Amino acid sequence: MLMVLFSWALIGGAALLFGKAVTDGVYRSRRDDMGCPDIYLVTGLIFLNVYAQLFSLFYKVAGIACTVLGTAGILLFCVWIYRRFRYRKDTALFPGCTWKKPAAWRILAMLFCFVLTLVWTTQSPGQYDTGLYHAQAVRWIEDYGVVPGLGNLHMRLAYNSAFMSLQALFSLGWLLGQSLHSLNGFFCLAALIYVCATVRLWGEGSLRASDFLKCVMVVFVVQKRYDISSSGTDIWAMLLVFYIFVKWSEYWESGRENGCLYGWLCLVSVYAATVKLSAASAAVLALYPLYLFIREKNGKAILAHVAAGMFILLPYLARNVIISGFLVYPYGGLDLFDPDWKMDRAVLARDSLDIKMFARGITNPAEYDNSLFGWIPGWFLRQGMGSRVLIAAGALCVPVALYLMVRYIRKKEYAGAALYGTAVADILFWLAAAPHMRYGGPYIHTLVALTLGAVIYPVGKVTGPSGTGKLPVGNVVKAVPVYVRVLRVATAAVVAVFLLQYGWKLFGLSEMEPEDLVRQPDYLSWQSTQYPVDNVHIWMPDDGDLSGYFAFPATPQGGQLETLQLRGESFKEGFRHE
C-alpha cells in the first residue's frame, strides 16, 4: 500500500505541475476558464505520456527518463515559488476555481473512494490480457524503449497503446525493485473524486446530462473493480471518453461558446485514440470547435490546435511504424511504409479477423458473417441478460438522440448537436469495429445518460447567459414534476447500490498478506521454457498462452518462432520474419 501511495503522489504531483505549466502557458488569456484541477491533471497526464513515448524512441523508459523529468519538475516548481512571492495576484494555484467548503457527504464519499481504490489497487494484477501481453509490453519499454519489428515476436505487442509508455514511466522498477502497476488505480481514484466533488444529486437544477454521465462513470469504475490493479488499457481509454462527454455537457449546459474550451476537449479525444483505437470516434466532436473558430475568423487557433493534435499523435504513429511497419495496426489500409522488419500481412489479416470474431462471440471462422443482419441476432443472443437489457435501452435511445441532434441543429445549438451526434457515432463505430461489451458498454451508458438528461432537464430550462456558467434564478422551474422526483430517487438508489457493491471489497482485507501493507503484489508468473532463436533464447509458456512479466522476452505464438530472425546481435536491433 505504501508503494502505491508513493507512486500516486508522484503521478499526481507530476501531472498537476506539468499540466499547470502547459495549460497556463498555452491558454494564457483563458486561465479563468482553464485553471481547474481536473484540466491541469488531464493535460499533465497527456504531456507526460507524450514525453514517455518520445523518450522511448531513443532510449529505455526507466531511471534516466524519470531523472530528466524530475529535474525539469523541480525547476518548474522553483519558478512557480519565485513567481508566487513576486507576483502574488498572478500566481493562484487554480485561477479558474472559487473555493468553498464542500458538504460533509462529499468529503466522506471522497475518503471512502480513496480507501477502497487503494485496497483494490493493492491486489495481484489478475486480468487475463496482462499475463498475455500487457506485462511484456511494459517490460519491453522499461528495458529497451521501442524495438523494430517487435510485432514479429508477439503480434499483440503491435497494438502499441500509448498507455504502456506512461505505465513504464511510473512503474518505478529501477527505484523500488519491482515494477508497479498502480496507474489504473490512480485514474479511477481521480475520476471518483471528480464525481464526488461536482455531481449534483439533490436540489433544483440537478440530474442534468452531465450529472447522469458522472453517475455512470461511477458505475463503470465499479464494473472494472477487479481490473484496477492490472496494466490494461480499457479503463483509461473509457474514463477519458466519459470525461470528454461530461466536460462537454457542462460547457454546453452553462452556455459557453468559446472554441478553446471545446478545442481542448478535442485534443483529449485525439489522445484517447492513442490509448485505445476504440475511442477514436470521439474525434467527431472536433467539428464544433472548428465551426466556432471559423465563425470567429480565428485561423491562428485552428493551426495551433491542429499542431497540438499532431504533437500528441506523431509519437504514437512513429512507435506503430517501428514496432509493426504499419501506421495503425491491425488496419492494413494505412500501408505507407515498407521497412525490412514489417510484419507479414497474413498475420495482420488473421489478427484483425480474430478481434472481430472475439467481439462477436464467434469461435469458428466458418461462422463469420460480415453482413449486418447476418451477425447481429446471434451476437445479441450470446450476451448476458444484463447486457441485453442495456443494448435494448441503447437501441431505443438512438432514434431519440438523432431526433435531439436534428432539433438542436435547427435551434442552432451546435454544441448539443455535436454531443448527441457523437454519442450515436460512437455506437455505430463500436458495432462496425469490435462490438464486445468490454469495449463498447460505456458508449451505451453514455447514450442512455444523455437521453435521460435531455428528458428530465432540457438545457434551455437551466442555462444562464452565454459564457456565464451561472443559472438564472427566474428561469429555474419552481414546481418539480413527479416523474423528475422519481428519477432523482431512482438515480440516487442506483448509485447507492453500486457504492455498496464497491465497499464490499473491504471484506477482502483479510486476504491480503502482511507485506502488502508496504508493497504492491507483483505481476503473476507462469511456467515457461526457453527456446533458441539465432544466438538468443525466447520464452514460451508450457501450457496455454500466459507468460507474465518475468519470463522475458516471451511469446505464446510458436509458429512465429519458426520464421523469426534477429536484425542484429541483440534484441535492441529488433526482429523480422523470413
Coordinates of C-alpha atoms in Angstrom, one line a residue:
M1 CA 0.0 0.0 0.0
L2 CA 2.8 2.4 0.9
M3 CA 4.4 1.8 -2.5
V4 CA 1.0 2.5 -4.2
L5 CA 0.6 5.7 -2.2
F6 CA 4.1 6.8 -3.1
S7 CA 3.5 6.2 -6.8
W8 CA 0.2 8.0 -6.7
A9 CA 1.9 11.0 -5.1
L10 CA 4.5 11.1 -7.9
I11 CA 1.9 10.7 -10.6
G12 CA -0.5 13.3 -9.2
G13 CA 2.3 15.8 -8.4
A14 CA 4.0 15.5 -11.8
A15 CA 0.7 15.7 -13.7
L16 CA -0.5 18.8 -11.8
L17 CA 2.9 20.5 -12.1
F18 CA 3.4 20.0 -15.8
G19 CA -0.3 20.3 -16.6
K20 CA -0.4 23.7 -14.9
A21 CA 2.7 24.8 -16.8
V22 CA 1.4 23.7 -20.2
T23 CA -2.1 25.0 -19.7
D24 CA -1.2 28.4 -18.3
G25 CA 1.4 28.8 -21.0
V26 CA -0.8 27.8 -23.9
Y27 CA -4.1 29.3 -22.7
R28 CA -2.6 32.4 -21.1
S29 CA -5.6 34.5 -21.8
R30 CA -8.1 31.8 -20.7
R31 CA -6.8 31.0 -17.2
D32 CA -10.1 31.8 -15.6
D33 CA -11.7 29.1 -17.7
M34 CA -8.9 26.5 -17.9
G35 CA -7.3 26.9 -14.5
C36 CA -9.1 23.9 -12.9
P37 CA -7.5 20.9 -11.1
D38 CA -9.1 18.4 -13.5
I39 CA -7.9 20.2 -16.6
Y40 CA -4.4 20.6 -15.2
L41 CA -4.4 16.9 -14.3
V42 CA -5.6 15.6 -17.7
T43 CA -3.3 18.0 -19.6
G44 CA -0.4 16.9 -17.4
L45 CA -1.0 13.2 -18.0
I46 CA -1.2 13.8 -21.8
F47 CA 2.1 15.7 -21.6
L48 CA 3.8 13.0 -19.5
N49 CA 2.5 10.3 -21.9
V50 CA 3.8 12.1 -25.0
Y51 CA 7.1 12.6 -23.2
A52 CA 7.4 8.9 -22.3
Q53 CA 6.6 7.9 -25.9
L54 CA 9.2 10.4 -27.3
F55 CA 11.8 9.2 -24.8
S56 CA 11.1 5.5 -25.8
L57 CA 12.1 6.3 -29.4
F58 CA 15.7 6.9 -28.3
Y59 CA 16.2 5.0 -25.0
K60 CA 14.5 2.8 -22.4
V61 CA 11.9 4.5 -20.2
A62 CA 13.3 3.9 -16.7
G63 CA 15.7 5.8 -14.3
I64 CA 17.1 8.3 -16.7
A65 CA 13.7 9.2 -18.1
C66 CA 12.4 9.8 -14.6
T67 CA 15.6 11.7 -13.6
V68 CA 15.2 14.1 -16.5
L69 CA 11.5 14.6 -15.8
G70 CA 12.2 15.1 -12.1
T71 CA 14.9 17.7 -12.8
A72 CA 12.5 19.6 -15.1
G73 CA 9.8 19.4 -12.4
I74 CA 12.0 20.8 -9.7
L75 CA 12.9 23.7 -11.9
L76 CA 9.3 24.4 -12.7
F77 CA 8.4 24.3 -9.1
C78 CA 11.1 26.7 -8.2
V79 CA 9.9 29.1 -10.9
W80 CA 6.4 28.9 -9.6
I81 CA 7.6 29.6 -6.0
Y82 CA 9.5 32.6 -7.2
R83 CA 6.5 34.0 -9.1
R84 CA 4.3 33.3 -6.1
F85 CA 6.3 35.6 -3.9
R86 CA 7.0 38.2 -6.5
Y87 CA 3.6 38.4 -8.4
R88 CA 1.1 37.3 -5.8
K89 CA -2.0 38.2 -7.8
D90 CA -0.9 36.3 -11.0
T91 CA 0.1 33.0 -9.4
A92 CA -3.1 31.5 -7.9
L93 CA -2.8 27.7 -7.9
F94 CA -6.2 27.2 -9.6
P95 CA -7.3 30.5 -11.0
G96 CA -10.4 29.0 -12.6
C97 CA -11.8 27.8 -9.2
T98 CA -13.7 29.6 -6.5
W99 CA -13.2 27.6 -3.3
K100 CA -15.8 26.9 -0.8
K101 CA -16.2 24.3 1.9
P102 CA -17.5 21.1 0.5
A103 CA -20.5 19.4 2.1
A104 CA -19.8 16.7 4.6
W105 CA -21.2 13.9 2.5
R106 CA -18.8 14.8 -0.4
I107 CA -15.8 14.6 2.0
L108 CA -16.9 11.3 3.4
A109 CA -17.5 10.0 -0.2
M110 CA -14.0 11.0 -1.3
L111 CA -12.4 9.3 1.7
F112 CA -14.5 6.2 1.1
C113 CA -13.4 6.1 -2.5
F114 CA -9.8 6.7 -1.6
V115 CA -9.6 3.8 0.9
L116 CA -11.4 1.3 -1.4
T117 CA -9.5 2.3 -4.5
L118 CA -6.2 1.9 -2.6
V119 CA -7.4 -1.6 -1.4
W120 CA -8.3 -2.6 -5.0
T121 CA -5.0 -1.3 -6.4
T122 CA -3.0 -3.3 -3.8
Q123 CA -4.0 -6.6 -5.4
S124 CA -2.4 -9.1 -7.8
P125 CA -2.9 -8.0 -11.4
G126 CA -5.1 -10.9 -12.4
Q127 CA -6.6 -9.6 -15.7
Y128 CA -6.0 -12.2 -18.4
D129 CA -4.5 -9.9 -21.0
T130 CA -2.0 -8.6 -18.5
G131 CA -0.5 -12.1 -18.4
L132 CA -0.9 -12.4 -22.1
Y133 CA 0.9 -9.3 -23.3
H134 CA 0.4 -6.2 -21.1
A135 CA 3.2 -7.0 -18.7
Q136 CA 5.5 -8.0 -21.6
A137 CA 4.8 -4.7 -23.4
V138 CA 5.6 -2.7 -20.3
R139 CA 8.9 -4.5 -19.7
W140 CA 10.0 -4.0 -23.3
I141 CA 9.6 -0.3 -22.9
E142 CA 11.3 -0.4 -19.5
D143 CA 14.3 -2.4 -20.8
Y144 CA 14.6 -1.2 -24.4
G145 CA 12.2 1.6 -25.3
V146 CA 10.9 0.8 -28.8
V147 CA 12.2 -2.2 -30.8
P148 CA 11.8 -2.5 -34.6
G149 CA 9.6 -5.4 -35.6
L150 CA 8.6 -6.4 -32.1
G151 CA 5.2 -7.5 -33.5
N152 CA 7.0 -10.3 -35.3
L153 CA 7.8 -11.8 -32.0
H154 CA 4.4 -11.4 -30.4
M155 CA 1.7 -9.9 -32.7
R156 CA -0.3 -8.4 -29.7
L157 CA 2.7 -6.2 -28.8
A158 CA 2.0 -4.4 -32.1
Y159 CA -1.2 -3.0 -30.5
N160 CA 1.1 -0.3 -29.0
S161 CA -1.2 1.6 -26.7
A162 CA 0.2 5.0 -25.6
F163 CA -0.8 3.9 -22.1
M164 CA 2.0 1.3 -21.9
S165 CA 4.7 4.1 -22.2
L166 CA 3.1 6.0 -19.4
Q167 CA 2.9 2.8 -17.3
A168 CA 6.6 2.2 -17.9
L169 CA 7.4 5.8 -16.8
F170 CA 5.7 5.3 -13.4
S171 CA 6.4 1.6 -12.8
L172 CA 9.5 2.7 -10.8
G173 CA 11.1 -0.7 -11.0
W174 CA 14.6 0.9 -11.1
L175 CA 13.8 2.6 -7.8
L176 CA 11.7 0.2 -5.8
G177 CA 13.0 -3.2 -7.0
Q178 CA 9.7 -4.2 -8.7
S179 CA 7.6 -2.9 -11.5
L180 CA 4.4 -1.3 -10.1
H181 CA 1.1 -1.4 -11.8
S182 CA -0.8 1.4 -9.9
L183 CA -1.7 3.7 -12.8
N184 CA -5.2 2.5 -13.4
G185 CA -5.9 2.8 -9.7
F186 CA -4.8 6.5 -9.8
F187 CA -7.1 7.1 -12.8
C188 CA -10.1 5.6 -11.1
L189 CA -9.4 7.5 -7.9
A190 CA -9.1 10.8 -9.8
A191 CA -12.4 10.1 -11.6
L192 CA -14.3 9.2 -8.4
I193 CA -13.0 12.3 -6.6
Y194 CA -14.0 14.4 -9.5
V195 CA -17.5 12.9 -9.4
C196 CA -17.8 13.3 -5.6
A197 CA -16.7 16.9 -5.8
T198 CA -19.0 18.0 -8.7
V199 CA -22.1 15.8 -9.1
R200 CA -25.5 17.1 -8.1
L201 CA -28.0 14.6 -6.8
W202 CA -30.3 16.9 -4.9
G203 CA -31.7 20.4 -5.3
E204 CA -33.0 22.5 -8.2
G205 CA -31.3 22.0 -11.5
S206 CA -29.8 18.6 -10.5
L207 CA -29.7 15.5 -12.6
R208 CA -28.8 17.2 -15.8
A209 CA -27.0 15.2 -18.6
S210 CA -23.6 15.9 -17.0
D211 CA -24.8 14.5 -13.7
F212 CA -26.1 11.3 -15.2
L213 CA -22.8 10.9 -17.0
K214 CA -20.9 11.3 -13.7
C215 CA -23.2 8.6 -12.2
V216 CA -22.4 6.1 -15.0
M217 CA -18.7 6.9 -14.6
V218 CA -19.0 5.5 -11.1
V219 CA -20.9 2.5 -12.4
F220 CA -18.0 1.9 -14.9
V221 CA -15.4 2.0 -12.2
V222 CA -17.4 -0.5 -10.1
Q223 CA -17.7 -2.8 -13.1
K224 CA -13.9 -2.7 -13.6
R225 CA -13.0 -3.1 -9.9
Y226 CA -11.2 -6.4 -10.5
D227 CA -9.1 -4.9 -13.3
I228 CA -7.9 -1.8 -11.4
S229 CA -4.7 -3.4 -10.3
S230 CA -3.7 -4.6 -13.8
S231 CA -2.0 -2.6 -16.5
G232 CA -4.7 -2.9 -19.1
T233 CA -5.7 -0.1 -21.5
D234 CA -9.5 -0.3 -21.3
I235 CA -10.0 1.7 -18.1
W236 CA -8.0 4.8 -19.0
A237 CA -9.4 5.0 -22.5
M238 CA -13.1 4.8 -21.4
L239 CA -12.6 7.2 -18.5
L240 CA -11.2 9.7 -21.0
V241 CA -14.3 9.2 -23.1
F242 CA -16.6 9.7 -20.1
Y243 CA -14.6 12.8 -19.1
I244 CA -14.9 14.3 -22.6
F245 CA -18.7 13.9 -22.6
V246 CA -19.0 15.2 -19.0
K247 CA -17.0 18.4 -19.6
W248 CA -18.7 19.0 -23.0
S249 CA -22.1 18.7 -21.3
E250 CA -21.0 21.1 -18.5
Y251 CA -19.8 23.7 -21.0
W252 CA -22.9 23.4 -23.1
E253 CA -25.3 23.5 -20.1
S254 CA -23.5 26.7 -18.9
G255 CA -24.0 28.3 -22.2
R256 CA -20.3 28.6 -23.0
E257 CA -19.3 29.0 -26.7
N258 CA -15.6 29.5 -26.5
G259 CA -13.7 27.5 -29.1
C260 CA -10.7 27.0 -26.9
L261 CA -12.7 25.1 -24.3
Y262 CA -14.1 22.7 -26.8
G263 CA -10.9 22.6 -28.8
W264 CA -9.0 21.4 -25.7
L265 CA -11.6 18.5 -25.3
C266 CA -11.0 17.5 -28.9
L267 CA -7.2 17.3 -28.2
V268 CA -8.1 15.0 -25.3
S269 CA -10.1 12.9 -27.7
V270 CA -7.1 12.6 -30.0
Y271 CA -5.0 11.4 -27.1
A272 CA -7.8 8.9 -26.1
A273 CA -7.5 7.4 -29.6
T274 CA -3.7 6.7 -29.0
V275 CA -4.6 4.9 -25.7
K276 CA -7.1 2.7 -27.5
L277 CA -8.4 2.8 -31.1
S278 CA -11.9 2.1 -29.9
A279 CA -12.0 5.7 -28.6
A280 CA -11.2 7.2 -31.9
S281 CA -14.8 8.0 -32.9
A282 CA -14.9 10.8 -30.2
A283 CA -12.8 12.9 -32.6
V284 CA -16.1 13.7 -34.4
L285 CA -16.6 16.4 -31.7
A286 CA -13.8 18.4 -33.5
L287 CA -16.4 19.7 -36.0
Y288 CA -17.9 22.1 -33.4
P289 CA -14.8 24.0 -32.3
L290 CA -13.8 24.1 -35.9
Y291 CA -17.1 25.8 -36.6
L292 CA -16.5 28.3 -33.8
F293 CA -13.0 29.1 -34.9
I294 CA -14.2 29.7 -38.5
R295 CA -17.1 31.9 -37.2
E296 CA -14.7 33.9 -35.2
K297 CA -12.2 34.0 -38.2
N298 CA -9.6 32.7 -35.8
G299 CA -7.2 30.9 -38.2
K300 CA -4.4 31.0 -35.7
A301 CA -6.4 29.0 -33.2
I302 CA -7.2 26.3 -35.9
L303 CA -3.5 26.0 -36.7
A304 CA -2.5 25.9 -33.0
H305 CA -4.9 23.1 -32.2
V306 CA -4.0 21.1 -35.3
A307 CA -0.3 21.4 -34.4
A308 CA -1.1 20.3 -30.8
G309 CA -3.1 17.3 -32.1
M310 CA -0.1 16.3 -34.3
F311 CA 2.2 16.7 -31.4
I312 CA 0.1 14.2 -29.5
L313 CA -0.4 11.8 -32.4
L314 CA 3.0 11.6 -34.1
P315 CA 5.0 9.8 -31.3
Y316 CA 2.2 7.2 -31.2
L317 CA 2.3 6.7 -35.0
A318 CA 6.1 6.6 -35.0
R319 CA 6.1 3.8 -32.5
N320 CA 3.4 2.0 -34.6
V321 CA 5.7 2.0 -37.7
I322 CA 8.8 0.9 -35.7
I323 CA 7.0 -1.9 -33.9
S324 CA 4.9 -3.3 -36.8
G325 CA 5.8 -1.5 -40.0
F326 CA 2.2 -0.3 -40.3
L327 CA 0.9 3.2 -39.4
V328 CA -2.1 1.8 -37.5
Y329 CA -2.1 -1.9 -36.6
P330 CA -4.1 -4.1 -37.2
Y331 CA -5.6 -2.0 -40.0
G332 CA -3.7 -2.7 -43.2
G333 CA -5.4 0.0 -45.2
L334 CA -2.9 2.6 -43.9
D335 CA 0.1 0.8 -45.6
L336 CA 2.5 3.6 -46.3
F337 CA 5.9 2.2 -45.3
D338 CA 8.0 -0.9 -46.2
P339 CA 10.8 -1.4 -43.6
D340 CA 12.7 -4.7 -43.5
W341 CA 11.0 -5.5 -40.2
K342 CA 7.5 -5.2 -41.5
M343 CA 5.0 -7.8 -40.2
D344 CA 3.5 -10.3 -42.5
R345 CA 0.2 -9.0 -43.9
A346 CA -1.3 -12.5 -43.4
V347 CA -0.6 -12.2 -39.6
L348 CA -2.3 -8.8 -39.6
A349 CA -5.3 -10.0 -41.5
R350 CA -5.7 -13.0 -39.2
D351 CA -5.3 -10.9 -36.1
S352 CA -7.9 -8.4 -37.4
L353 CA -10.4 -11.2 -38.1
D354 CA -9.7 -12.7 -34.7
I355 CA -10.6 -9.4 -33.0
K356 CA -13.9 -9.2 -34.8
M357 CA -14.7 -12.8 -34.1
F358 CA -13.9 -12.4 -30.4
A359 CA -16.0 -9.3 -30.2
R360 CA -19.0 -11.0 -31.9
G361 CA -18.6 -14.2 -29.8
I362 CA -17.6 -16.4 -32.7
T363 CA -15.1 -19.2 -32.3
N364 CA -15.3 -20.9 -35.7
P365 CA -14.1 -18.8 -38.7
A366 CA -16.6 -20.6 -40.9
E367 CA -19.4 -19.0 -39.0
Y368 CA -18.1 -15.4 -39.6
D369 CA -20.7 -13.3 -41.4
N370 CA -19.9 -9.7 -42.1
S371 CA -23.4 -8.7 -43.2
L372 CA -25.3 -6.6 -40.8
F373 CA -28.3 -8.8 -40.2
G374 CA -26.2 -11.9 -40.5
W375 CA -24.3 -11.5 -37.2
I376 CA -26.3 -9.1 -35.0
P377 CA -29.1 -11.6 -34.0
G378 CA -26.6 -14.3 -32.9
W379 CA -24.3 -11.7 -31.2
F380 CA -27.3 -10.3 -29.2
L381 CA -28.4 -13.7 -28.0
R382 CA -24.9 -14.6 -26.8
Q383 CA -24.9 -11.7 -24.4
G384 CA -25.9 -12.0 -20.7
M385 CA -29.3 -10.8 -19.6
G386 CA -28.0 -7.5 -18.1
S387 CA -26.1 -6.8 -21.4
R388 CA -29.2 -7.5 -23.5
V389 CA -31.2 -5.0 -21.4
L390 CA -28.5 -2.4 -21.8
I391 CA -28.2 -3.0 -25.6
A392 CA -32.0 -2.7 -25.9
A393 CA -32.0 0.5 -24.0
G394 CA -29.3 1.9 -26.2
A395 CA -31.1 0.9 -29.3
L396 CA -34.2 2.8 -28.1
C397 CA -32.1 5.8 -27.3
V398 CA -30.5 6.0 -30.8
P399 CA -33.6 7.4 -32.6
V400 CA -34.2 9.8 -29.7
A401 CA -30.6 11.0 -29.8
L402 CA -30.9 11.5 -33.6
Y403 CA -34.1 13.5 -33.1
L404 CA -32.5 15.7 -30.5
M405 CA -29.5 16.2 -32.8
V406 CA -31.7 17.5 -35.6
R407 CA -33.7 19.6 -33.2
Y408 CA -30.5 21.3 -31.8
I409 CA -29.2 21.9 -35.3
R410 CA -32.5 23.7 -36.2
K411 CA -32.2 25.7 -33.0
K412 CA -28.5 26.4 -33.9
E413 CA -27.4 24.8 -30.6
Y414 CA -24.5 23.1 -32.4
A415 CA -22.7 22.1 -29.2
G416 CA -25.7 19.9 -28.2
A417 CA -26.0 18.6 -31.8
A418 CA -22.3 17.6 -31.7
L419 CA -22.7 15.9 -28.4
Y420 CA -25.6 13.7 -29.4
G421 CA -24.3 13.1 -32.9
T422 CA -21.0 11.8 -31.4
A423 CA -22.8 9.6 -29.0
V424 CA -24.6 7.9 -31.9
A425 CA -21.4 7.8 -33.9
D426 CA -19.6 6.0 -31.1
I427 CA -22.2 3.3 -31.0
L428 CA -22.0 2.8 -34.8
F429 CA -18.2 2.7 -34.8
W430 CA -18.2 0.2 -32.0
L431 CA -20.7 -2.1 -33.8
A432 CA -18.7 -1.9 -37.0
A433 CA -15.2 -2.4 -35.4
A434 CA -15.4 -4.7 -32.4
P435 CA -18.8 -5.0 -30.7
H436 CA -17.7 -6.5 -27.4
M437 CA -19.3 -5.2 -24.2
R438 CA -15.9 -4.7 -22.7
Y439 CA -15.1 -2.1 -25.4
G440 CA -18.4 -0.5 -26.1
G441 CA -20.5 -0.9 -22.9
P442 CA -19.5 2.6 -21.8
Y443 CA -20.8 4.1 -25.1
I444 CA -24.2 2.7 -24.4
H445 CA -24.2 4.0 -20.9
T446 CA -23.2 7.4 -22.3
L447 CA -26.1 7.5 -24.8
V448 CA -28.6 6.4 -22.2
A449 CA -27.3 9.0 -19.7
L450 CA -27.5 11.8 -22.3
T451 CA -31.1 10.8 -23.3
L452 CA -32.2 10.8 -19.6
G453 CA -30.6 14.2 -19.1
A454 CA -32.5 15.6 -22.1
V455 CA -35.8 14.2 -20.9
I456 CA -35.5 15.5 -17.3
Y457 CA -33.9 18.8 -17.8
P458 CA -33.7 20.3 -21.3
V459 CA -30.8 22.6 -21.4
G460 CA -32.8 25.6 -22.2
K461 CA -34.5 25.5 -18.8
V462 CA -31.3 25.7 -16.7
T463 CA -28.7 27.6 -18.7
G464 CA -27.8 31.2 -17.9
P465 CA -26.5 33.9 -20.2
S466 CA -23.9 32.7 -22.7
G467 CA -20.5 32.3 -21.2
T468 CA -21.5 33.0 -17.6
G469 CA -21.9 29.4 -16.4
K470 CA -24.5 30.5 -13.9
L471 CA -28.1 29.5 -13.5
P472 CA -30.6 32.4 -13.8
V473 CA -33.0 32.4 -10.8
G474 CA -36.0 33.5 -12.8
N475 CA -35.7 30.6 -15.3
V476 CA -35.5 27.8 -12.8
V477 CA -38.6 25.6 -12.8
K478 CA -40.2 26.0 -9.3
A479 CA -42.6 23.0 -9.4
V480 CA -40.6 19.9 -9.9
P481 CA -42.7 17.3 -11.8
V482 CA -43.4 14.0 -10.1
Y483 CA -41.5 11.9 -12.7
V484 CA -38.4 14.1 -12.1
R485 CA -38.6 13.4 -8.4
V486 CA -39.0 9.7 -9.1
L487 CA -36.0 9.6 -11.4
R488 CA -33.9 11.5 -8.9
V489 CA -34.7 9.0 -6.2
A490 CA -34.1 6.1 -8.6
T491 CA -30.7 7.5 -9.6
A492 CA -29.6 8.1 -6.0
A493 CA -30.7 4.5 -5.2
V494 CA -28.8 3.0 -8.2
V495 CA -25.6 5.0 -7.2
A496 CA -26.0 3.8 -3.6
V497 CA -26.3 0.2 -4.6
F498 CA -23.2 0.4 -6.7
L499 CA -21.3 2.2 -3.9
L500 CA -22.3 -0.6 -1.5
Q501 CA -21.0 -3.1 -4.0
Y502 CA -17.9 -1.0 -4.3
G503 CA -17.5 -1.2 -0.5
W504 CA -18.0 -5.0 -0.4
K505 CA -14.3 -5.3 -1.3
L506 CA -13.5 -4.2 2.3
F507 CA -14.1 -7.8 3.3
G508 CA -11.1 -8.8 1.2
L509 CA -8.7 -7.1 3.5
S510 CA -8.3 -10.4 5.4
E511 CA -6.9 -11.9 2.2
M512 CA -4.0 -9.6 2.0
E513 CA -0.6 -10.6 3.1
P514 CA 1.1 -8.5 5.9
E515 CA 3.8 -7.4 3.4
D516 CA 1.1 -6.0 1.2
L517 CA 0.7 -3.1 3.6
V518 CA 4.1 -1.9 2.3
R519 CA 4.4 -3.2 -1.2
Q520 CA 2.1 -3.9 -4.1
P521 CA 1.7 -7.6 -5.2
D522 CA 4.0 -8.3 -8.1
Y523 CA 3.0 -9.4 -11.6
L524 CA 1.9 -13.1 -11.7
S525 CA 4.1 -15.7 -13.5
W526 CA 3.5 -18.9 -15.3
Q527 CA 5.7 -21.9 -16.1
S528 CA 7.6 -21.3 -19.3
T529 CA 10.5 -22.8 -21.2
Q530 CA 13.3 -21.2 -23.3
Y531 CA 13.8 -21.9 -27.0
P532 CA 16.8 -20.8 -29.1
V533 CA 16.4 -18.3 -31.9
D534 CA 19.6 -17.4 -33.6
N535 CA 22.1 -16.6 -30.8
V536 CA 19.4 -15.7 -28.2
H537 CA 16.6 -17.5 -26.3
I538 CA 12.9 -16.8 -26.3
W539 CA 10.5 -18.0 -23.6
M540 CA 7.3 -19.8 -24.4
P541 CA 4.6 -20.9 -21.9
D542 CA 4.4 -24.6 -21.2
D543 CA 0.6 -24.6 -21.0
G544 CA -1.8 -22.0 -22.5
D545 CA -0.6 -18.6 -23.7
L546 CA 0.1 -16.7 -20.5
S547 CA 3.7 -15.8 -19.7
G548 CA 3.6 -12.7 -17.4
Y549 CA 6.4 -10.2 -16.7
F550 CA 9.4 -12.3 -15.6
A551 CA 9.7 -14.8 -18.5
F552 CA 11.2 -12.2 -20.8
P553 CA 11.2 -12.0 -23.7
A554 CA 8.3 -14.3 -24.3
T555 CA 5.7 -15.2 -27.0
P556 CA 2.8 -17.7 -27.0
Q557 CA 3.0 -18.0 -30.8
G558 CA 5.3 -20.8 -31.5
G559 CA 4.6 -20.6 -35.2
Q560 CA 6.1 -17.2 -35.4
L561 CA 9.4 -18.5 -33.9
E562 CA 9.8 -20.7 -36.9
T563 CA 10.2 -17.7 -39.2
L564 CA 11.6 -15.2 -36.7
Q565 CA 15.1 -13.7 -37.2
L566 CA 17.1 -11.2 -35.3
R567 CA 18.1 -8.0 -37.2
G568 CA 21.4 -7.8 -35.3
E569 CA 23.3 -9.2 -32.4
S570 CA 20.8 -8.2 -29.7
F571 CA 17.1 -7.6 -29.0
K572 CA 17.7 -3.9 -29.4
E573 CA 18.1 -4.2 -33.2
G574 CA 14.7 -5.9 -33.4
F575 CA 13.1 -8.8 -35.3
R576 CA 12.0 -9.6 -38.8
H577 CA 10.4 -12.6 -40.4
E578 CA 11.7 -14.8 -43.3

